[in-house]
Amino acid sequence: AGSVQVVPGAAALVQQLRVKYPVAVITSAGAPWAQHLLDKVLGVLHLVDVVVTSEDTTTGKPSPEGYLKACAALRARPEHCLAFEDSPSGVRALVAAGVRDIVGATTTAAAGDLTHAGARWTVPDLTSARVRSIRGVLQARHAAGPSNDEENRA
């Protein structure tokens, strides 16, 4: 992948999620770099429904702007989204956007920093059994139907 350090499991995770869910990529990189990475490096550009790059936003992370644009484009409510992020500023942007289910990948930041910023879970990469168990929890919640935290505590 040249000078790009690919997060292990990233391409496979996009492929698995896209079978059932729309996928968006939000990056502070420019559009040419994002397209190169998603197409030539990961080979998943055709599976990504929405790409939001630095050209699409006026304010970078930790502003929620990029995530809110992606949610709007997908017609998805942020609180119903699952997000993967590797930086504390990105996690803070997700929290500000209203995303609750945030997985912090500890590829560029420590687990404690990601958790402190608001990540619900942390994983060393995107191949780990922890990612599979998180997907299982979310699938079970989805199968149970709509609910909110108040109902889950009752």
PDB file of C-alpha atoms in Angstrom:
ATOM      1  CA  ALA A   1       0.000   0.000   0.000  1.00  0.00           C
ATOM      2  CA  GLY A   2       2.978   2.316  -0.431  1.00  0.00           C
ATOM      3  CA  SER A   3       3.343   4.814   2.391  1.00  0.00           C
ATOM      4  CA  VAL A   4      -0.191   4.140   3.642  1.00  0.00           C
ATOM      5  CA  GLN A   5      -0.537   2.023   6.750  1.00  0.00           C
ATOM      6  CA  VAL A   6      -3.777   0.123   6.212  1.00  0.00           C
ATOM      7  CA  VAL A   7      -5.700  -0.809   9.349  1.00  0.00           C
ATOM      8  CA  PRO A   8      -5.907  -4.610   9.334  1.00  0.00           C
ATOM      9  CA  GLY A   9      -9.456  -5.721   8.618  1.00  0.00           C
ATOM     10  CA  ALA A  10     -10.674  -2.387   7.172  1.00  0.00           C
ATOM     11  CA  ALA A  11     -11.538  -3.665   3.692  1.00  0.00           C
ATOM     12  CA  ALA A  12     -13.154  -6.853   4.979  1.00  0.00           C
ATOM     13  CA  LEU A  13     -15.228  -4.892   7.498  1.00  0.00           C
ATOM     14  CA  VAL A  14     -16.556  -2.557   4.788  1.00  0.00           C
ATOM     15  CA  GLN A  15     -17.427  -5.592   2.657  1.00  0.00           C
ATOM     16  CA  GLN A  16     -19.233  -7.315   5.537  1.00  0.00           C
ATOM     17  CA  LEU A  17     -21.143  -4.243   6.686  1.00  0.00           C
ATOM     18  CA  ARG A  18     -22.154  -3.198   3.163  1.00  0.00           C
ATOM     19  CA  VAL A  19     -24.081  -6.448   2.690  1.00  0.00           C
ATOM     20  CA  LYS A  20     -26.719  -5.130   5.087  1.00  0.00           C
ATOM     21  CA  TYR A  21     -25.987  -1.440   5.801  1.00  0.00           C
ATOM     22  CA  PRO A  22     -25.041   1.714   3.915  1.00  0.00           C
ATOM     23  CA  VAL A  23     -21.434   2.787   4.443  1.00  0.00           C
ATOM     24  CA  ALA A  24     -19.952   6.269   4.667  1.00  0.00           C
ATOM     25  CA  VAL A  25     -16.336   7.337   4.995  1.00  0.00           C
ATOM     26  CA  ILE A  26     -15.553  10.681   6.590  1.00  0.00           C
ATOM     27  CA  THR A  27     -11.974  11.872   6.329  1.00  0.00           C
ATOM     28  CA  SER A  28     -10.005  15.047   6.865  1.00  0.00           C
ATOM     29  CA  ALA A  29      -7.967  14.086   3.804  1.00  0.00           C
ATOM     30  CA  GLY A  30      -8.642  15.558   0.383  1.00  0.00           C
ATOM     31  CA  ALA A  31     -10.874  13.895  -2.189  1.00  0.00           C
ATOM     32  CA  PRO A  32      -8.085  12.636  -4.495  1.00  0.00           C
ATOM     33  CA  TRP A  33      -6.307  10.936  -1.589  1.00  0.00           C
ATOM     34  CA  ALA A  34      -9.544   9.453  -0.222  1.00  0.00           C
ATOM     35  CA  GLN A  35     -10.492   8.098  -3.642  1.00  0.00           C
ATOM     36  CA  HIS A  36      -7.011   6.620  -4.134  1.00  0.00           C
ATOM     37  CA  LEU A  37      -7.084   4.968  -0.706  1.00  0.00           C
ATOM     38  CA  LEU A  38     -10.603   3.560  -1.039  1.00  0.00           C
ATOM     39  CA  ASP A  39     -10.174   2.435  -4.654  1.00  0.00           C
ATOM     40  CA  LYS A  40      -6.547   1.507  -5.277  1.00  0.00           C
ATOM     41  CA  VAL A  41      -5.391   0.579  -1.760  1.00  0.00           C
ATOM     42  CA  LEU A  42      -8.471  -0.960  -0.123  1.00  0.00           C
ATOM     43  CA  GLY A  43     -10.518  -1.802  -3.222  1.00  0.00           C
ATOM     44  CA  VAL A  44     -13.828  -0.813  -1.601  1.00  0.00           C
ATOM     45  CA  LEU A  45     -14.760   2.497  -3.254  1.00  0.00           C
ATOM     46  CA  HIS A  46     -17.631   0.793  -5.123  1.00  0.00           C
ATOM     47  CA  LEU A  47     -19.079  -0.308  -1.766  1.00  0.00           C
ATOM     48  CA  VAL A  48     -19.018   3.119  -0.119  1.00  0.00           C
ATOM     49  CA  ASP A  49     -22.270   5.065  -0.454  1.00  0.00           C
ATOM     50  CA  VAL A  50     -20.992   8.429   0.798  1.00  0.00           C
ATOM     51  CA  VAL A  51     -17.516   9.929   1.047  1.00  0.00           C
ATOM     52  CA  VAL A  52     -17.078  13.211   2.914  1.00  0.00           C
ATOM     53  CA  THR A  53     -13.642  14.811   2.564  1.00  0.00           C
ATOM     54  CA  SER A  54     -11.987  18.037   3.652  1.00  0.00           C
ATOM     55  CA  GLU A  55     -13.365  19.742   0.528  1.00  0.00           C
ATOM     56  CA  ASP A  56     -16.912  18.996   1.692  1.00  0.00           C
ATOM     57  CA  THR A  57     -16.632  20.700   5.074  1.00  0.00           C
ATOM     58  CA  THR A  58     -15.780  24.158   6.326  1.00  0.00           C
ATOM     59  CA  THR A  59     -14.662  22.990   9.770  1.00  0.00           C
ATOM     60  CA  GLY A  60     -12.616  19.882  10.516  1.00  0.00           C
ATOM     61  CA  LYS A  61     -12.815  17.465  13.403  1.00  0.00           C
ATOM     62  CA  PRO A  62     -13.741  17.803  16.250  1.00  0.00           C
ATOM     63  CA  SER A  63     -16.566  19.653  14.503  1.00  0.00           C
ATOM     64  CA  PRO A  64     -19.423  17.226  13.791  1.00  0.00           C
ATOM     65  CA  GLU A  65     -19.992  18.774  10.349  1.00  0.00           C
ATOM     66  CA  GLY A  66     -18.561  15.889   8.307  1.00  0.00           C
ATOM     67  CA  TYR A  67     -20.476  13.247  10.228  1.00  0.00           C
ATOM     68  CA  LEU A  68     -23.714  15.217  10.072  1.00  0.00           C
ATOM     69  CA  LYS A  69     -23.311  15.623   6.285  1.00  0.00           C
ATOM     70  CA  ALA A  70     -22.774  11.883   5.922  1.00  0.00           C
ATOM     71  CA  CYS A  71     -25.817  11.071   8.050  1.00  0.00           C
ATOM     72  CA  ALA A  72     -27.935  13.501   6.020  1.00  0.00           C
ATOM     73  CA  ALA A  73     -26.726  11.979   2.742  1.00  0.00           C
ATOM     74  CA  LEU A  74     -27.556   8.485   4.031  1.00  0.00           C
ATOM     75  CA  ARG A  75     -30.854   9.698   5.515  1.00  0.00           C
ATOM     76  CA  ALA A  76     -29.710   8.141   8.782  1.00  0.00           C
ATOM     77  CA  ARG A  77     -30.213   9.419  12.279  1.00  0.00           C
ATOM     78  CA  PRO A  78     -26.824   9.733  14.025  1.00  0.00           C
ATOM     79  CA  GLU A  79     -28.051   7.856  17.091  1.00  0.00           C
ATOM     80  CA  HIS A  80     -28.762   4.851  14.847  1.00  0.00           C
ATOM     81  CA  CYS A  81     -25.267   4.752  13.346  1.00  0.00           C
ATOM     82  CA  LEU A  82     -22.201   2.689  14.185  1.00  0.00           C
ATOM     83  CA  ALA A  83     -18.894   4.491  13.685  1.00  0.00           C
ATOM     84  CA  PHE A  84     -15.231   3.499  13.664  1.00  0.00           C
ATOM     85  CA  GLU A  85     -12.685   6.221  14.439  1.00  0.00           C
ATOM     86  CA  ASP A  86      -8.983   6.249  15.265  1.00  0.00           C
ATOM     87  CA  SER A  87      -8.489   9.744  16.672  1.00  0.00           C
ATOM     88  CA  PRO A  88      -9.778  11.459  19.810  1.00  0.00           C
ATOM     89  CA  SER A  89     -10.828  14.527  17.769  1.00  0.00           C
ATOM     90  CA  GLY A  90     -12.808  12.271  15.449  1.00  0.00           C
ATOM     91  CA  VAL A  91     -14.479  10.550  18.394  1.00  0.00           C
ATOM     92  CA  ARG A  92     -15.386  13.959  19.856  1.00  0.00           C
ATOM     93  CA  ALA A  93     -16.873  14.931  16.469  1.00  0.00           C
ATOM     94  CA  LEU A  94     -18.995  11.771  16.477  1.00  0.00           C
ATOM     95  CA  VAL A  95     -20.221  12.456  20.005  1.00  0.00           C
ATOM     96  CA  ALA A  96     -21.097  16.034  19.032  1.00  0.00           C
ATOM     97  CA  ALA A  97     -22.991  14.684  16.004  1.00  0.00           C
ATOM     98  CA  GLY A  98     -25.078  12.443  18.272  1.00  0.00           C
ATOM     99  CA  VAL A  99     -23.522   9.086  17.378  1.00  0.00           C
ATOM    100  CA  ARG A 100     -23.578   6.784  20.401  1.00  0.00           C
ATOM    101  CA  ASP A 101     -22.089   3.541  19.124  1.00  0.00           C
ATOM    102  CA  ILE A 102     -18.454   4.492  18.542  1.00  0.00           C
ATOM    103  CA  VAL A 103     -15.622   2.003  18.175  1.00  0.00           C
ATOM    104  CA  GLY A 104     -12.181   3.496  18.726  1.00  0.00           C
ATOM    105  CA  ALA A 105      -9.390   1.777  16.810  1.00  0.00           C
ATOM    106  CA  THR A 106      -6.143   2.091  18.761  1.00  0.00           C
ATOM    107  CA  THR A 107      -4.013   2.325  15.623  1.00  0.00           C
ATOM    108  CA  THR A 108      -3.060   5.987  16.158  1.00  0.00           C
ATOM    109  CA  ALA A 109      -4.239   6.772  19.701  1.00  0.00           C
ATOM    110  CA  ALA A 110      -4.321   5.048  23.080  1.00  0.00           C
ATOM    111  CA  ALA A 111      -7.475   3.264  24.205  1.00  0.00           C
ATOM    112  CA  GLY A 112      -7.802   5.574  27.218  1.00  0.00           C
ATOM    113  CA  ASP A 113      -7.685   8.678  25.021  1.00  0.00           C
ATOM    114  CA  LEU A 114     -10.366   7.289  22.704  1.00  0.00           C
ATOM    115  CA  THR A 115     -12.573   6.208  25.606  1.00  0.00           C
ATOM    116  CA  HIS A 116     -12.147   9.565  27.337  1.00  0.00           C
ATOM    117  CA  ALA A 117     -13.205  11.278  24.092  1.00  0.00           C
ATOM    118  CA  GLY A 118     -16.370   9.161  24.020  1.00  0.00           C
ATOM    119  CA  ALA A 119     -15.662   5.825  22.327  1.00  0.00           C
ATOM    120  CA  ARG A 120     -17.907   3.091  23.689  1.00  0.00           C
ATOM    121  CA  TRP A 121     -15.475   0.325  22.734  1.00  0.00           C
ATOM    122  CA  THR A 122     -11.839   0.127  21.669  1.00  0.00           C
ATOM    123  CA  VAL A 123     -10.150  -2.431  19.445  1.00  0.00           C
ATOM    124  CA  PRO A 124      -6.531  -2.902  18.334  1.00  0.00           C
ATOM    125  CA  ASP A 125      -7.563  -3.290  14.681  1.00  0.00           C
ATOM    126  CA  LEU A 126     -10.653  -4.106  12.638  1.00  0.00           C
ATOM    127  CA  THR A 127     -10.076  -7.865  12.496  1.00  0.00           C
ATOM    128  CA  SER A 128     -10.378  -8.503  16.192  1.00  0.00           C
ATOM    129  CA  ALA A 129     -12.924 -10.749  17.837  1.00  0.00           C
ATOM    130  CA  ARG A 130     -14.024  -7.638  19.745  1.00  0.00           C
ATOM    131  CA  VAL A 131     -15.347  -6.092  16.494  1.00  0.00           C
ATOM    132  CA  ARG A 132     -17.332  -9.269  15.855  1.00  0.00           C
ATOM    133  CA  SER A 133     -18.762  -9.222  19.390  1.00  0.00           C
ATOM    134  CA  ILE A 134     -19.731  -5.536  19.034  1.00  0.00           C
ATOM    135  CA  ARG A 135     -21.523  -6.327  15.776  1.00  0.00           C
ATOM    136  CA  GLY A 136     -23.329  -9.158  17.577  1.00  0.00           C
ATOM    137  CA  VAL A 137     -24.517  -6.830  20.352  1.00  0.00           C
ATOM    138  CA  LEU A 138     -25.766  -4.283  17.839  1.00  0.00           C
ATOM    139  CA  GLN A 139     -27.460  -6.906  15.659  1.00  0.00           C
ATOM    140  CA  ALA A 140     -29.260  -8.302  18.708  1.00  0.00           C
ATOM    141  CA  ARG A 141     -30.376  -4.799  19.679  1.00  0.00           C
ATOM    142  CA  HIS A 142     -31.585  -4.144  16.127  1.00  0.00           C
ATOM    143  CA  ALA A 143     -33.483  -7.442  16.031  1.00  0.00           C
ATOM    144  CA  ALA A 144     -35.206  -6.557  19.306  1.00  0.00           C
ATOM    145  CA  GLY A 145     -36.702  -3.491  17.620  1.00  0.00           C
ATOM    146  CA  PRO A 146     -36.567   0.200  18.417  1.00  0.00           C
ATOM    147  CA  SER A 147     -35.994   1.141  22.021  1.00  0.00           C
ATOM    148  CA  ASN A 148     -34.218   3.765  24.031  1.00  0.00           C
ATOM    149  CA  ASP A 149     -31.909   3.685  27.001  1.00  0.00           C
ATOM    150  CA  GLU A 150     -34.753   4.426  29.430  1.00  0.00           C
ATOM    151  CA  GLU A 151     -36.635   1.326  28.253  1.00  0.00           C
ATOM    152  CA  ASN A 152     -33.486  -0.800  28.387  1.00  0.00           C
ATOM    153  CA  ARG A 153     -32.998   0.099  32.068  1.00  0.00           C
ATOM    154  CA  ALA A 154     -36.589  -0.800  33.026  1.00  0.00           C
TER     155      ALA A 154
END
